[in-house]
Short mmCIF file of C-alpha atoms and ligand atoms in Angstrom, two decimals:
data_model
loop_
_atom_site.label_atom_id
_atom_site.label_comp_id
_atom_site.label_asym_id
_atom_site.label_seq_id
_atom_site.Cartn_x
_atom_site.Cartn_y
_atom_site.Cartn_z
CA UNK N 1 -26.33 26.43 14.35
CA UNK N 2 -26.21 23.00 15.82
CA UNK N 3 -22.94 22.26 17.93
CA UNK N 4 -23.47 19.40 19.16
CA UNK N 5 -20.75 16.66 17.42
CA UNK N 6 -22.84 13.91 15.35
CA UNK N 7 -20.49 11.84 17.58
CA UNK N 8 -19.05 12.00 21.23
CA UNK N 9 -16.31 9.76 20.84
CA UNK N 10 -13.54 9.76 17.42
CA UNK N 11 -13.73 7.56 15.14
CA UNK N 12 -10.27 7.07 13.50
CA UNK N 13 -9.77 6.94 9.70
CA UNK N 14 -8.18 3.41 10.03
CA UNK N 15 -7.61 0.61 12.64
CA UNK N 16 -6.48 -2.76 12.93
CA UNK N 17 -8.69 -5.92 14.01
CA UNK N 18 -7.05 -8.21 16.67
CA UNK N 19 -9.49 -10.86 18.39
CA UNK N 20 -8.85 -13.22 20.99
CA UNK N 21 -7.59 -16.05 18.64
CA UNK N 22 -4.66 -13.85 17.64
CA UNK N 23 -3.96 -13.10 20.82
CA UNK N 24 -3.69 -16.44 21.69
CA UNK N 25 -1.60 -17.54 19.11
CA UNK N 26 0.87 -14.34 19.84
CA UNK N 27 1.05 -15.91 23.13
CA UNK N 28 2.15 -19.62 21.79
CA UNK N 29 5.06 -18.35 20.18
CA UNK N 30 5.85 -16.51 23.11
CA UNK N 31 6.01 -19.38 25.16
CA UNK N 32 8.12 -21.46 22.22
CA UNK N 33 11.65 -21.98 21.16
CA UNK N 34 11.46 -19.41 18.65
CA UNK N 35 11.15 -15.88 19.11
CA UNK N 36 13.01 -14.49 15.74
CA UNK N 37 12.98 -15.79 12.38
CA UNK N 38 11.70 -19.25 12.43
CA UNK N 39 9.24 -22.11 11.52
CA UNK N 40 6.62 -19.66 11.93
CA UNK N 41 7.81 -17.14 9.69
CA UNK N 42 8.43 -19.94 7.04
CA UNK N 43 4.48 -21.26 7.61
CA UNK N 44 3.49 -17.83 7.11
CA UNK N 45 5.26 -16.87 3.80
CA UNK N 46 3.79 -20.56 2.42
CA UNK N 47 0.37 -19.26 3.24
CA UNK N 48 0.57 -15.78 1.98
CA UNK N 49 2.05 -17.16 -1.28
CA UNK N 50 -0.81 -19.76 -1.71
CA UNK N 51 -3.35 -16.82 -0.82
CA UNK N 52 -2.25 -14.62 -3.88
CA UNK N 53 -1.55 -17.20 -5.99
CA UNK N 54 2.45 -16.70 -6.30
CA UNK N 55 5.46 -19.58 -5.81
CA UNK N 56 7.25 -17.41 -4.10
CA UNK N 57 6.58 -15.06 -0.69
CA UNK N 58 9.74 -13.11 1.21
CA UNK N 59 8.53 -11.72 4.16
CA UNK N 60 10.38 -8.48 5.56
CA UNK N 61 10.63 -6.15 8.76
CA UNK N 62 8.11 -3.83 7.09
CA UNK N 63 6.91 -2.93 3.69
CA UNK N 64 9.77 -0.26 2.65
CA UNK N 65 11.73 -3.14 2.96
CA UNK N 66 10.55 -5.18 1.51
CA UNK N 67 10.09 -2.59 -1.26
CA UNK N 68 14.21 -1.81 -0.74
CA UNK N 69 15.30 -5.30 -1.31
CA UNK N 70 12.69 -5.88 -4.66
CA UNK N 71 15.08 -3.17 -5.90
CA UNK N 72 17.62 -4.33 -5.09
CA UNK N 73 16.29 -7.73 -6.50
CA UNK N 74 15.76 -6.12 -10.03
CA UNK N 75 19.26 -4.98 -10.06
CA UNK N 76 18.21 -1.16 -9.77
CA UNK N 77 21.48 1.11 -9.17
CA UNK N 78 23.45 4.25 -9.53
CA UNK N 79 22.23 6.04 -12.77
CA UNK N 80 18.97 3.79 -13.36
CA UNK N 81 15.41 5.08 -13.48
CA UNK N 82 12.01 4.10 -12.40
CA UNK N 83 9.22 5.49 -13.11
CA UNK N 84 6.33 5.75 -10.22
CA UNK N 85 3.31 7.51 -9.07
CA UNK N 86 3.40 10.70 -7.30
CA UNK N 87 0.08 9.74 -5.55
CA UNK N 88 1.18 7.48 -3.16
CA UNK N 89 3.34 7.04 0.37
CA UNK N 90 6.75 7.97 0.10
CA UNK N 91 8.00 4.75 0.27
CA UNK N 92 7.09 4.04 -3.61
CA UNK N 93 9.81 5.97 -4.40
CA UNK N 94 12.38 6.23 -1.30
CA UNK N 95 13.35 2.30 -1.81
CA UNK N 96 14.59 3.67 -5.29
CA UNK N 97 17.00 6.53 -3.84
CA UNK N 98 17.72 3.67 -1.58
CA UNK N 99 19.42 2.03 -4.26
CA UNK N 100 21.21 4.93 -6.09
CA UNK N 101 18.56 5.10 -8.82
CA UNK N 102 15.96 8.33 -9.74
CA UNK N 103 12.08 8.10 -9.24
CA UNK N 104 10.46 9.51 -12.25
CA UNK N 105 7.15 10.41 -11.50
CA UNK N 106 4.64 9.86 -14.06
CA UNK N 107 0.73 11.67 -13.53
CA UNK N 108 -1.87 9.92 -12.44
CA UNK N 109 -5.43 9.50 -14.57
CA UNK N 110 -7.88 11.67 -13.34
CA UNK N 111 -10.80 8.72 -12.92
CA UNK N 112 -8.78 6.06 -11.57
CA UNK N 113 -6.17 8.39 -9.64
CA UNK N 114 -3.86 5.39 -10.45
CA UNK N 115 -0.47 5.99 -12.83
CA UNK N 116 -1.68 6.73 -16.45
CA UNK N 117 0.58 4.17 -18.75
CA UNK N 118 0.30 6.55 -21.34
CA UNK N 119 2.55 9.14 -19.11
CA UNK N 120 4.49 6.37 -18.34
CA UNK N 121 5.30 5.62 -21.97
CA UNK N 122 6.09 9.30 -22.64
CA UNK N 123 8.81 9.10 -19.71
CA UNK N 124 10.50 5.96 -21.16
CA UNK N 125 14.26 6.24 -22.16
CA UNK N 126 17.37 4.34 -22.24
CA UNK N 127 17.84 4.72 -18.17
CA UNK N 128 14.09 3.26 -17.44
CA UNK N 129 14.95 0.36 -15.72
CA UNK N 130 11.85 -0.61 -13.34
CA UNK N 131 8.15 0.30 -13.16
CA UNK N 132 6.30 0.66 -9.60
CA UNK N 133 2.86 0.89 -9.98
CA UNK N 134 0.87 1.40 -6.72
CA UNK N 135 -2.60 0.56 -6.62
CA UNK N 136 -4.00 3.30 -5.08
CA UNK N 137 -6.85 2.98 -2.28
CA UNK N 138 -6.74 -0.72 -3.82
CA UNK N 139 -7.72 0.10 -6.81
CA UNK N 140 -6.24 -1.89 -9.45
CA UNK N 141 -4.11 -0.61 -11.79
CA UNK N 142 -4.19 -1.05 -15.69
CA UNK N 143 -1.75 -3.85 -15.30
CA UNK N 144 -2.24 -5.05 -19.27
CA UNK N 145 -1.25 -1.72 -20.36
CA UNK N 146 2.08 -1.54 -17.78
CA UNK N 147 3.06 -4.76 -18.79
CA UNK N 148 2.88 -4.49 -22.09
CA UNK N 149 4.99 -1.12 -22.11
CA UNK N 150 7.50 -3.30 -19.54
CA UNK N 151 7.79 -6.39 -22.48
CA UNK N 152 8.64 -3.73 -24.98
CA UNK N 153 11.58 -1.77 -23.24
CA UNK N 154 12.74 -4.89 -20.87
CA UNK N 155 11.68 -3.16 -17.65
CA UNK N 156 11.23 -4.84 -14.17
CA UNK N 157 7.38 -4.40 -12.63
CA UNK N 158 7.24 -4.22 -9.11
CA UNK N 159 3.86 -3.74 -8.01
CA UNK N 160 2.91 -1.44 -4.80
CA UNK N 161 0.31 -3.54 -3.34
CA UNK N 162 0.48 -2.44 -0.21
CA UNK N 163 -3.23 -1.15 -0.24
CA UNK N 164 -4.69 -3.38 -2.63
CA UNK N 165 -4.25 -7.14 -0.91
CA UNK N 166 -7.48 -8.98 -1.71
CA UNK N 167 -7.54 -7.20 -4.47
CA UNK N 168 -8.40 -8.56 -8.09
CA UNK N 169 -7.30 -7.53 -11.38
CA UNK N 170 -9.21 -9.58 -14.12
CA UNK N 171 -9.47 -12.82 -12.17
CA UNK N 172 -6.10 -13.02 -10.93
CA UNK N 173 -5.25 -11.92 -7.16
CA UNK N 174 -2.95 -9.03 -7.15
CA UNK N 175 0.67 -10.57 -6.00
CA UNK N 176 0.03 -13.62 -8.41
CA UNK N 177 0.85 -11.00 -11.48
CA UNK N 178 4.06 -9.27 -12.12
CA UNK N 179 7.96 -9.96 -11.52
CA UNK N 180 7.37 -8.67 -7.66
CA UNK N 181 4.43 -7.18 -5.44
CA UNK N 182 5.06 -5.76 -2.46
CA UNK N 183 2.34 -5.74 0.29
CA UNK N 184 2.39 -4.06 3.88
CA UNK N 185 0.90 -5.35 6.86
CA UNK N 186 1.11 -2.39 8.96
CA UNK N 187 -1.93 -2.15 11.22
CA UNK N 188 -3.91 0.38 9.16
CA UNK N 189 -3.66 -2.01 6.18
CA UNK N 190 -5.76 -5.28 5.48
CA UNK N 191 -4.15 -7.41 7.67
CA UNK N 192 -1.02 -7.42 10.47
CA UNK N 193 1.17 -8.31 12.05
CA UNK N 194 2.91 -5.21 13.93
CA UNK N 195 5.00 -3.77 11.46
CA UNK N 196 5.67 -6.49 8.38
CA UNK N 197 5.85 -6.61 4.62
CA UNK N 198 6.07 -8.90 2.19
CA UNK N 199 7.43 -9.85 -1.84
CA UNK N 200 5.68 -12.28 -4.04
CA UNK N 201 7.47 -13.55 -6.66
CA UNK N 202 7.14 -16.48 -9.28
CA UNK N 203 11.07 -16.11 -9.87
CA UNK N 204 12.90 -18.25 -8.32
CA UNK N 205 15.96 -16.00 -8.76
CA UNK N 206 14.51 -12.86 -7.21
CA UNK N 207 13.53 -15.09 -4.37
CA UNK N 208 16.91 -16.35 -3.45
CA UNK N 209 18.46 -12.87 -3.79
CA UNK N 210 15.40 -11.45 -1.60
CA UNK N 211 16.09 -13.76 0.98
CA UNK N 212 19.46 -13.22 1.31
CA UNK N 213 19.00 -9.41 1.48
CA UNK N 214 16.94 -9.37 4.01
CA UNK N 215 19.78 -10.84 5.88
CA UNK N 216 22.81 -9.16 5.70
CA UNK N 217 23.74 -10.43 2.24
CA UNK N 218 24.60 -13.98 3.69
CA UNK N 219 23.98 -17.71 2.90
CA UNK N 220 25.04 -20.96 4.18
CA UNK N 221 23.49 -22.30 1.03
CA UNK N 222 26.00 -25.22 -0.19
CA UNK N 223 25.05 -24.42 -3.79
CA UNK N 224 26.13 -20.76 -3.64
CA UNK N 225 29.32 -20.72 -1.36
CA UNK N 226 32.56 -19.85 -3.34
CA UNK N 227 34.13 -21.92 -0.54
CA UNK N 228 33.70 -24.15 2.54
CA UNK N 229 35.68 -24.43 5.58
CA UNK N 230 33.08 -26.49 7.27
CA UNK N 231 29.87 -26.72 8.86
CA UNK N 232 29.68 -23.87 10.62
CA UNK N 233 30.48 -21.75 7.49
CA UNK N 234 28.54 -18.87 5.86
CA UNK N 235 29.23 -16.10 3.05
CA UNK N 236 28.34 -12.73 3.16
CA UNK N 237 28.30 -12.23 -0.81
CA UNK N 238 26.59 -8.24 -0.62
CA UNK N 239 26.01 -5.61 1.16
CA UNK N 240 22.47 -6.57 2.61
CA UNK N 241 20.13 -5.59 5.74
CA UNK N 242 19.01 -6.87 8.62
CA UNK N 243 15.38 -6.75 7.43
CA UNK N 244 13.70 -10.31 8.85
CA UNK N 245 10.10 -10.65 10.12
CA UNK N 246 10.17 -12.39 13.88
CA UNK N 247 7.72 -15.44 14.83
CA UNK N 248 6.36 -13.22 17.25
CA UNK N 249 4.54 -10.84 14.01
CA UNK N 250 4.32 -13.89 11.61
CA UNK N 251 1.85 -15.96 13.96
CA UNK N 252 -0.09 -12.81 14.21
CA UNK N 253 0.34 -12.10 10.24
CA UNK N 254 -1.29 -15.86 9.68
CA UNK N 255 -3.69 -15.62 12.01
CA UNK N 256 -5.05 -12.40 10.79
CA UNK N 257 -4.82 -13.83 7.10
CA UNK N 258 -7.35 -16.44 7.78
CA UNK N 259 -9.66 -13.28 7.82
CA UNK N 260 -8.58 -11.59 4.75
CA UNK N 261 -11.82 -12.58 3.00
CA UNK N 262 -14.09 -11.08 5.91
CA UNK N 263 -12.05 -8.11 6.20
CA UNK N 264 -12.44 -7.37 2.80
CA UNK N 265 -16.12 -8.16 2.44
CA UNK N 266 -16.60 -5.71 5.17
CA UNK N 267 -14.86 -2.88 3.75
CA UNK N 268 -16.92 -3.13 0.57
CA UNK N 269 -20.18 -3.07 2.34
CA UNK N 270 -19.28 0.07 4.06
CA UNK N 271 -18.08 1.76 0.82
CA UNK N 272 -21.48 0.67 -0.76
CA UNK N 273 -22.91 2.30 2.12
CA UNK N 274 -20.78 5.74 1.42
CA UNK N 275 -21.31 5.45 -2.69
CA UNK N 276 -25.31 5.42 -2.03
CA UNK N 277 -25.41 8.22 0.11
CA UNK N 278 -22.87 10.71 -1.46
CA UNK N 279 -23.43 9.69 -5.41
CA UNK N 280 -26.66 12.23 -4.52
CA UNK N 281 -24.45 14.85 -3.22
CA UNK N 282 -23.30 16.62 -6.41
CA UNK N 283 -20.28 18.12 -4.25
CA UNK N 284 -18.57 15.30 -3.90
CA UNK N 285 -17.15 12.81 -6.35
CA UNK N 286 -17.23 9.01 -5.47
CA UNK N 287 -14.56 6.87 -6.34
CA UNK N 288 -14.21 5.32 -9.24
CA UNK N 289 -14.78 1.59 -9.69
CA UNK N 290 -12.59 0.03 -12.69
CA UNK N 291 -14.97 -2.76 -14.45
CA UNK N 292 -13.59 -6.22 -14.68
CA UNK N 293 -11.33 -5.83 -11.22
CA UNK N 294 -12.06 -5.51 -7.83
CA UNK N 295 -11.06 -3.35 -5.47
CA UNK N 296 -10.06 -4.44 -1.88
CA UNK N 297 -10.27 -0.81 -0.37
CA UNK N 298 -7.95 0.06 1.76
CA UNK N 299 -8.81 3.72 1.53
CA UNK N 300 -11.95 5.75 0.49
CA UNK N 301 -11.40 9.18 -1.03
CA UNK N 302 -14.25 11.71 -1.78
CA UNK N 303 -13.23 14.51 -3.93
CA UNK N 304 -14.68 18.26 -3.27
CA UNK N 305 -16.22 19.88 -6.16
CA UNK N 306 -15.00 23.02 -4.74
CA UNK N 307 -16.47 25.10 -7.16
CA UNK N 308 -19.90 23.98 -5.66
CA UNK N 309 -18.83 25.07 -2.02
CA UNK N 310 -18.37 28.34 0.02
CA UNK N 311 -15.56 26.85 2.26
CA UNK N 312 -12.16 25.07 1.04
CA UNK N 313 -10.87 21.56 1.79
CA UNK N 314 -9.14 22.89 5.00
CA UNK N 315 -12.40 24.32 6.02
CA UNK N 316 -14.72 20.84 5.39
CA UNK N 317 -11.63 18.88 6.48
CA UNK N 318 -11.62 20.74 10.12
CA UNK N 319 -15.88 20.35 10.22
CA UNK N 320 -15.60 16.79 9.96
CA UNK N 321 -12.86 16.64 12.40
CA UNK N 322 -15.05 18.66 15.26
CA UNK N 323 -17.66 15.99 14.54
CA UNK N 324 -15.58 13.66 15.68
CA UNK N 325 -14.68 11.89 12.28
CA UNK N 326 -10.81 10.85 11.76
CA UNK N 327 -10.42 12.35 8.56
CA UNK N 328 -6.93 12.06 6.83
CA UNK N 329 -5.48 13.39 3.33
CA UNK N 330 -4.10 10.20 1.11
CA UNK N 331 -1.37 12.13 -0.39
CA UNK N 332 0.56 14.51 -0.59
CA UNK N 333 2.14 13.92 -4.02
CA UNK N 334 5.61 12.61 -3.29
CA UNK N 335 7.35 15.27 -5.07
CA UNK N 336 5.91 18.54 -3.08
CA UNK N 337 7.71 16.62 -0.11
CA UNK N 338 10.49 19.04 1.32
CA UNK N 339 13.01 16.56 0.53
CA UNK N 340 11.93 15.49 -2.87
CA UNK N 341 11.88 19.29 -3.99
CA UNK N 342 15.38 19.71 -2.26
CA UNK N 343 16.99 17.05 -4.61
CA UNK N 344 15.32 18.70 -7.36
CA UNK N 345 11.73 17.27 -8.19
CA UNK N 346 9.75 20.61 -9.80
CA UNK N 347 6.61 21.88 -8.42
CA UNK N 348 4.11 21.55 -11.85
CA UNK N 349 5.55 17.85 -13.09
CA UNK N 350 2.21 15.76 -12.80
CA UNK N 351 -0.92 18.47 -12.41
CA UNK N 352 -3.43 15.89 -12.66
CA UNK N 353 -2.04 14.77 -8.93
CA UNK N 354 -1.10 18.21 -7.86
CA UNK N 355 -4.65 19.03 -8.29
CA UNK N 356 -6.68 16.27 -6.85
CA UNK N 357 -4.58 16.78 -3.57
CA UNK N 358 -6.33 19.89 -3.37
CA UNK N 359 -9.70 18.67 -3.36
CA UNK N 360 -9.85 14.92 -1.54
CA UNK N 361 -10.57 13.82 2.20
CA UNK N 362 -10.03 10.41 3.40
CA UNK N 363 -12.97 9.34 5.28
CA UNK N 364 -12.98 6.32 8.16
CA UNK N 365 -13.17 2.64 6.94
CA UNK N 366 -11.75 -0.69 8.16
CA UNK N 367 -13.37 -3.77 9.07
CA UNK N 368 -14.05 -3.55 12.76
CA UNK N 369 -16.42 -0.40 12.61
CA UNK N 370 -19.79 -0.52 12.29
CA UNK N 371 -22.99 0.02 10.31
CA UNK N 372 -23.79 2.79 12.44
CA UNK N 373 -20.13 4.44 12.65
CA UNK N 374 -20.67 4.78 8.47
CA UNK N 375 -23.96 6.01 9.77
CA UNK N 376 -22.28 9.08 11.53
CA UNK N 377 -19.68 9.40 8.96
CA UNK N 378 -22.50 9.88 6.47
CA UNK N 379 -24.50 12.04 8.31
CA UNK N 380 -21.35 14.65 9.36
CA UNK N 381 -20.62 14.54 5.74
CA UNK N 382 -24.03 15.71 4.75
CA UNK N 383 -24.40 18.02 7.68
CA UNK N 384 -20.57 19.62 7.26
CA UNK N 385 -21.53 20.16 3.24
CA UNK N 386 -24.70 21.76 4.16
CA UNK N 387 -22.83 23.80 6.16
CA UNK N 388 -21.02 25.32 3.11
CA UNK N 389 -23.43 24.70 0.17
CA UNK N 390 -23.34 27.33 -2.26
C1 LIG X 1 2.05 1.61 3.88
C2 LIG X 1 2.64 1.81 2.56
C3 LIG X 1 3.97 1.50 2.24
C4 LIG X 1 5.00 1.12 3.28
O1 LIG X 1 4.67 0.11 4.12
P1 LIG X 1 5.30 0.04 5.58
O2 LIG X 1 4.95 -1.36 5.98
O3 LIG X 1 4.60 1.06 6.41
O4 LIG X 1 6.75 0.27 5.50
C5 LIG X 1 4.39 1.64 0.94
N1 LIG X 1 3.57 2.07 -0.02
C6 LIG X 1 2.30 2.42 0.24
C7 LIG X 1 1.43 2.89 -0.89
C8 LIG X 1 1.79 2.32 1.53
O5 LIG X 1 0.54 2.68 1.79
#
């Protein structure tokens, strides 16, 4: 048997992109008056907002922040429900226990791997408060269908964009669509700046109380005090966070955003690259492209037809790993966590998720590899399946 690795040196399953220019402009805030929240972080929310198409942008510390202080926004408390995907980072459903409420977890469909609205509609009571849909990989989900259940029962919609920005759902940006979206700019996500997150919002009233979460619960707004002992006054009116973005990560946020478009393009002509070569290996299932959106993959996922194979999952996943391919597993459903099954969650609750964690591997794509590093991922697919053909 061949040992030699299809590669000498790892490739990782993600990366960020920094070039010179955001370097640079790293290093002007440096050397400015500004080091924490400021003018930059301001410029940087106006130009995220205008990107996705939303008034409103409230940028945050990181993404389970920001995902904390949209439920707080939507008034989500002690007793209250939401309903979320088990297929997804624990985040999705932390920020709720954050807030006193239960996740519900409601199965995925087993094309899209995104939440299927028709399990979300069986799960619906008179405790369903909120709905957090995550577009998986960046895959779109059936927004129509969540919003209509959402108009129907009052619920709050607080999308998990945090793979999906770039992303289209029937020519409207994702963030320009429901009451909040929450996006991530970690550095294995579209764009970064460090660690950051942001809301978009349309409502002016969940912008306000965003912004004022993020910091401490306190405003010198004139409008809002209940009093005024002079200029130097300010209200803490809740319990909120210290949860602000600095200068220093939103000049590297808006510099990186000027590339969005590029990024993205980039991504989706490496994952025509993997569709081509492994929609002829009848072992593994390609993703699944929705018609009428547009995916801004952030992730791409091949499922093992296991019953086609001699080896398992753990057996593939370790051949592509001595080939020197950073392979990953995109996720473990939130509710097989140790903690989630401590506070209660049930082994069994959404099979459709439980299942397809058995079979997937997350294969290597962001923007700065190249042509030939999908090359080598291709080939160590083919040549680790071959390996174990049945
Ligand atoms: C990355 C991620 C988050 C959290 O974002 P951070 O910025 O890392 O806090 C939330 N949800 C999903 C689906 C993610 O991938």
């Amino acid at each position: 048997m061949d040992t030699k690795p299809i590669r000498d040196n790892y490739l990782p399953y993600g990366s960020q992109w920094i070039e010179e220019d955001d370097i640079q402009a790293v290093v002007d805030v440096l050397k400015s008056n500004y080091l924490t929240t400021g003018p930059t972080v301001k410029k940087f929310e106006e130009e995220f907002a205008e990107y996705v198409g939303a008034q409103y942008a409230v940028s945050f510390s990181n993404g389970t922040a920001a995902l904390h202080g949209a439920c707080f926004a939507a008034g989500i408390g002690q007793g209250d429900e939401v309903i979320t995907t088990p297929m997804t980072f624990a985040a999705s459903a932390n920020c709720v226990l954050y807030q006193g409420g239960e996740p519900v977890f409601a199965d995925i469909d087993d094309k899209t791997y995104n939440i299927d609205p028709k399990k979300v509609e069986e799960l619906i009571n008179e405790k369903t408060k909120a709905i957090i849909p995550v577009h998986f990989t960046g895959q779109p989900v059936a927004l129509d269908e969540i919003h209509a259940l959402a108009k129907e029962h009052n619920l709050v919609v607080i999308e998990d964009a945090a793979h999906a920005l770039g992303a289209t759902y029937k020519e409207n940006k994702i963030g320009s669509i429901s009451d909040m979206t929450m996006f991530s700019l970690h550095p294995v996500k579209h764009i970064t700046s460090g660690e950051g997150g942001i809301i978009t919002t349309n409502d002016k009233n969940y912008y306000e109380k965003l912004v004022q979460f993020r910091s401490h619960g306190i405003t010198r707004d004139n409008d809002k005090l209940i009093e005024n002992h002079g200029p130097w006054y300010y209200e803490m009116q809740f319990l909120g966070f210290n949860y602000r973005l600095t200068d220093i990560q939103a000049v590297l946020g808006s510099s990186q955003l000027q590339k969005i478009d590029r990024f993205v393009e980039l991504r989706r002509k490496y994952i025509d690259m993997y569709n081509i070569a492994f929609n002829e290996i009848s072992q593994i299932t390609v993703p699944y492209q929705a018609e009428g959106c547009n995916s801004s993959w952030h992730l791409y996922i091949i499922r093992l037809n296991l019953e086609q194979l001699t080896g398992t999952r753990k057996e593939i996943f370790k051949g592509l790993q001595l080939q020197n391919i950073g392979v990953n597993v995109h996720y473990i459903p939130v509710h097989q966590l140790p903690y989630y099954q401590q506070i209660g969650y049930k082994r069994g609750i959404c099979p459709n998720a439980e299942k397809l964690y058995e079979e997937i591997i997350t294969l290597p794509l962001f923007p700065k590899m190249t042509e030939d590093d999908v090359n080598d991922v291709i080939a160590a697919v083919k040549k680790v399946i071959n390996q174990y053909r049945k």
